[in-house]
Coordinates of C-alpha atoms in Angstrom, one line a residue:
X1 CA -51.3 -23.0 -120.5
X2 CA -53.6 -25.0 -118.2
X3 CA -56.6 -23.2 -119.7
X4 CA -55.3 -25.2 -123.2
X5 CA -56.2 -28.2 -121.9
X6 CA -59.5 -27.6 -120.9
X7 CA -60.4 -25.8 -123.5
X8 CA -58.9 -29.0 -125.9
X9 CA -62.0 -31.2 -125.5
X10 CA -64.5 -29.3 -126.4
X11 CA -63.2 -28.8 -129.9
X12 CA -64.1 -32.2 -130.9
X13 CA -67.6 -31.8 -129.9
X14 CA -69.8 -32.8 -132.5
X15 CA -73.7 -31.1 -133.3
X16 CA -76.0 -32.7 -131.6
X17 CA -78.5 -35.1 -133.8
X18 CA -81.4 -32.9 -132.9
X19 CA -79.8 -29.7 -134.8
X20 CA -80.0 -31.9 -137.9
X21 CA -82.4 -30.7 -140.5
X22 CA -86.0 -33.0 -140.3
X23 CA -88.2 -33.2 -142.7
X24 CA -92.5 -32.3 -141.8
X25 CA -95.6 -33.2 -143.1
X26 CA -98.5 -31.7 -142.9
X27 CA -101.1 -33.4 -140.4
X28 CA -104.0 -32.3 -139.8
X29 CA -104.2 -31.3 -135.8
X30 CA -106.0 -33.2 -133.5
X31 CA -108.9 -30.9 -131.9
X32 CA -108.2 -29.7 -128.2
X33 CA -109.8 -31.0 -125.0
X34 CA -112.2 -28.2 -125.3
X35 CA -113.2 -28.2 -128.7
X36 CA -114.2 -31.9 -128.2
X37 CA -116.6 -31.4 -125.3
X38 CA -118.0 -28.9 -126.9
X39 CA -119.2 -30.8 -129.5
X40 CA -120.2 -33.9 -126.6
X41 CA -122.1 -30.9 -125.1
X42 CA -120.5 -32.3 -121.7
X43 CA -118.8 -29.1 -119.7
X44 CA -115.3 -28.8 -119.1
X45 CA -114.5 -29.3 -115.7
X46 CA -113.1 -28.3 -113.3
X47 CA -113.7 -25.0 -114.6
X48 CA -113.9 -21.7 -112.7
X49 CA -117.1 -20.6 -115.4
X50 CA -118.8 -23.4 -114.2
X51 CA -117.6 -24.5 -110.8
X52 CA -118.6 -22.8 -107.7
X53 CA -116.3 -21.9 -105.3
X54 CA -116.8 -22.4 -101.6
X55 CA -116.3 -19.8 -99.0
X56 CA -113.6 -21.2 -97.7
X57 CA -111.7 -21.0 -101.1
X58 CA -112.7 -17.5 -101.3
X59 CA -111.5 -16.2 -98.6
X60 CA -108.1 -18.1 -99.3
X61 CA -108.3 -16.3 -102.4
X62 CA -109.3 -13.1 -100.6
X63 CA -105.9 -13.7 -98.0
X64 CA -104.0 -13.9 -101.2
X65 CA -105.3 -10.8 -103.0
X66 CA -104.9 -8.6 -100.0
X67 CA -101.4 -9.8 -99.8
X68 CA -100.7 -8.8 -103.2
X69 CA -102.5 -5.6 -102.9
X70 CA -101.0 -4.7 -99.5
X71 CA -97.7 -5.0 -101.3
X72 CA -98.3 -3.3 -104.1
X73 CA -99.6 -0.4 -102.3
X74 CA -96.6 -0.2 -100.6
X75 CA -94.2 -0.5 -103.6
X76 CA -96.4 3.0 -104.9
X77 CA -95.9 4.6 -101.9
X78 CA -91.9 4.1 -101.6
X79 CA -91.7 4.9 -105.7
X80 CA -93.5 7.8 -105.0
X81 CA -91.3 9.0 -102.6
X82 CA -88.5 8.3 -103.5
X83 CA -89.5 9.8 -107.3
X84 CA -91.3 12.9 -105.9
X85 CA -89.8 13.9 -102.4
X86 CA -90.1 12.7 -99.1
X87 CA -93.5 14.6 -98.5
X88 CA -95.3 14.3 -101.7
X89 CA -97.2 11.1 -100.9
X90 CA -98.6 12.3 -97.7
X91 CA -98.8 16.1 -99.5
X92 CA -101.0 14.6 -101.9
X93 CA -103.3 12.9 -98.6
X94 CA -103.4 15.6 -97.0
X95 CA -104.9 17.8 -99.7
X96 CA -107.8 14.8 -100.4
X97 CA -108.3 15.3 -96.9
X98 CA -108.4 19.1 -96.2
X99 CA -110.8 19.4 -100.1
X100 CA -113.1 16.3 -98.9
X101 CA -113.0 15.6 -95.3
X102 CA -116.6 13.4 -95.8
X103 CA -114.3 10.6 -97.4
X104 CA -111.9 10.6 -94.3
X105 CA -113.9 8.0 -92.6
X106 CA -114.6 5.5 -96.1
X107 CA -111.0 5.9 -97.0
X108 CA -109.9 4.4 -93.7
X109 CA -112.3 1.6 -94.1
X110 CA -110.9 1.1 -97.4
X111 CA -107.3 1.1 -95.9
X112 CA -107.8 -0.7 -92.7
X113 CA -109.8 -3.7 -94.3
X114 CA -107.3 -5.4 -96.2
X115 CA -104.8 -4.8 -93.8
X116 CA -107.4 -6.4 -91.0
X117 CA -108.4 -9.1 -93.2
X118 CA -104.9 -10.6 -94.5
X119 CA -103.5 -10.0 -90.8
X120 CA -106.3 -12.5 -89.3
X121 CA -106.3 -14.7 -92.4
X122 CA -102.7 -15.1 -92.6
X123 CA -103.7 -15.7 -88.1
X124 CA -106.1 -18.5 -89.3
X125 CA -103.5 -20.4 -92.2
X126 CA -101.0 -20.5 -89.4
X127 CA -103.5 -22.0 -86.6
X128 CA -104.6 -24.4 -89.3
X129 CA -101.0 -25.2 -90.4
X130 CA -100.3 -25.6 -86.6
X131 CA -103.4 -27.9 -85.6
X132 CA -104.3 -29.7 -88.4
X133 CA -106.3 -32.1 -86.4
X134 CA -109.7 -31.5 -85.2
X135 CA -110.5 -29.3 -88.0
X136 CA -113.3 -30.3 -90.8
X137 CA -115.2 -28.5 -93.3
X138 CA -117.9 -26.5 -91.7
X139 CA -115.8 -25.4 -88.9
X140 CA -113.4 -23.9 -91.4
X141 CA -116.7 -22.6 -92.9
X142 CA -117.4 -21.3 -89.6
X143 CA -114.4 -19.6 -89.3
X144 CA -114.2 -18.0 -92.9
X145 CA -117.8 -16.4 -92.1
X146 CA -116.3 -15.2 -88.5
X147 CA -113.4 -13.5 -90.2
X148 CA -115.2 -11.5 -92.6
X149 CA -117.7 -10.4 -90.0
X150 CA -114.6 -9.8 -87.1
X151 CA -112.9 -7.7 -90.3
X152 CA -115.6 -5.8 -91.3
X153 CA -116.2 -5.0 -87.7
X154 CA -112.6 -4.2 -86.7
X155 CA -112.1 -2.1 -89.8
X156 CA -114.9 -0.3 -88.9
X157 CA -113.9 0.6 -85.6
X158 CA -110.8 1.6 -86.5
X159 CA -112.0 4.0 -88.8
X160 CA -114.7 5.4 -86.4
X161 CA -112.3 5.2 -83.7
X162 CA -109.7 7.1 -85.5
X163 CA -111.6 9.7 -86.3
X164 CA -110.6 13.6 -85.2
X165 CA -112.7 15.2 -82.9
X166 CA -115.2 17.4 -83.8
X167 CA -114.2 21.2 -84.1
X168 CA -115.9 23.1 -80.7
X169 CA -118.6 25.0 -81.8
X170 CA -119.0 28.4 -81.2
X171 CA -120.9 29.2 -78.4
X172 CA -123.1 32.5 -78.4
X173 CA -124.7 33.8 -74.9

């Protein structure tokens, strides 16, 4: 019964006035931002064709992509196992690694350096967050050159570090 009497003001509801039917004519349409500076020769800006990115935006961008890339790594690997088997992911490793052990240490590289560089950049966006004071453009330059180079170093190591130990030779007397 209750349900009556909400249900009792909504049937006097009438259309809106911006259902009704209106009528158009036809205009001719105004050319876009782009078209007109085109034709005033002047670029359009700011716009990535023409603009040039500093480092520092570059390697925000770079923190970003590894992000995304880190993550979407991660969603293969769990839809691979949990599509093909708990061991087909690291079965399918395994057999790149046993058919071309040459790649082991380039494919660690490739593994460990996004990892290493969105870890310290994501480092860097907090200390920056944290201590905003102090900080001015070339030392944030400063520090996006250092964290390429401490990257690109660290990834490095890890993938010589990591590296198994050469089979013993065999030793004729």
């Amino acid at each position: 019964m209750w349900l009556r009497g909400l249900a009792k003001p909504l049937t006097n509801v009438t259309p809106p006035s911006c259902t009704a039917p209106r009528r158009t004519l036809c205009v001719a349409s105004k050319p876009s931002y782009t078209d007109r500076m085109d034709k005033t020769g002047r670029p359009v800006s700011p716009h990535l064709m023409i603009y040039r990115l500093p480092l520092i935006a570059w390697s925000s961008v770079t923190v970003r992509f590894t992000g995304i890339f880190g993550s979407a790594v991660v969603i293969a690997i769990a839809g691979t196992t949990l599509l093909g088997g708990s061991g087909m992911a690291s079965d399918a490793v395994q057999g790149v690694v046993a058919t071309h052990p040459e790649l082991v240490p380039a494919a660690k590289f490739a593994v460990a350096w996004p990892l290493t560089y969105h870890w310290l950049g994501n480092i860097r966006h907090i200390v920056w967050d944290m201590t905003v004071k102090g900080f001015n453009n070339q030392t944030m330059l400063h520090t996006s050159y250092g964290i390429y180079a401490i990257t690109t170093a660290l990834s490095a190591a890890i993938a010589i570090y990591s590296l198994p130990p050469a089979p013993p030779k065999d030793q004729k007397k």
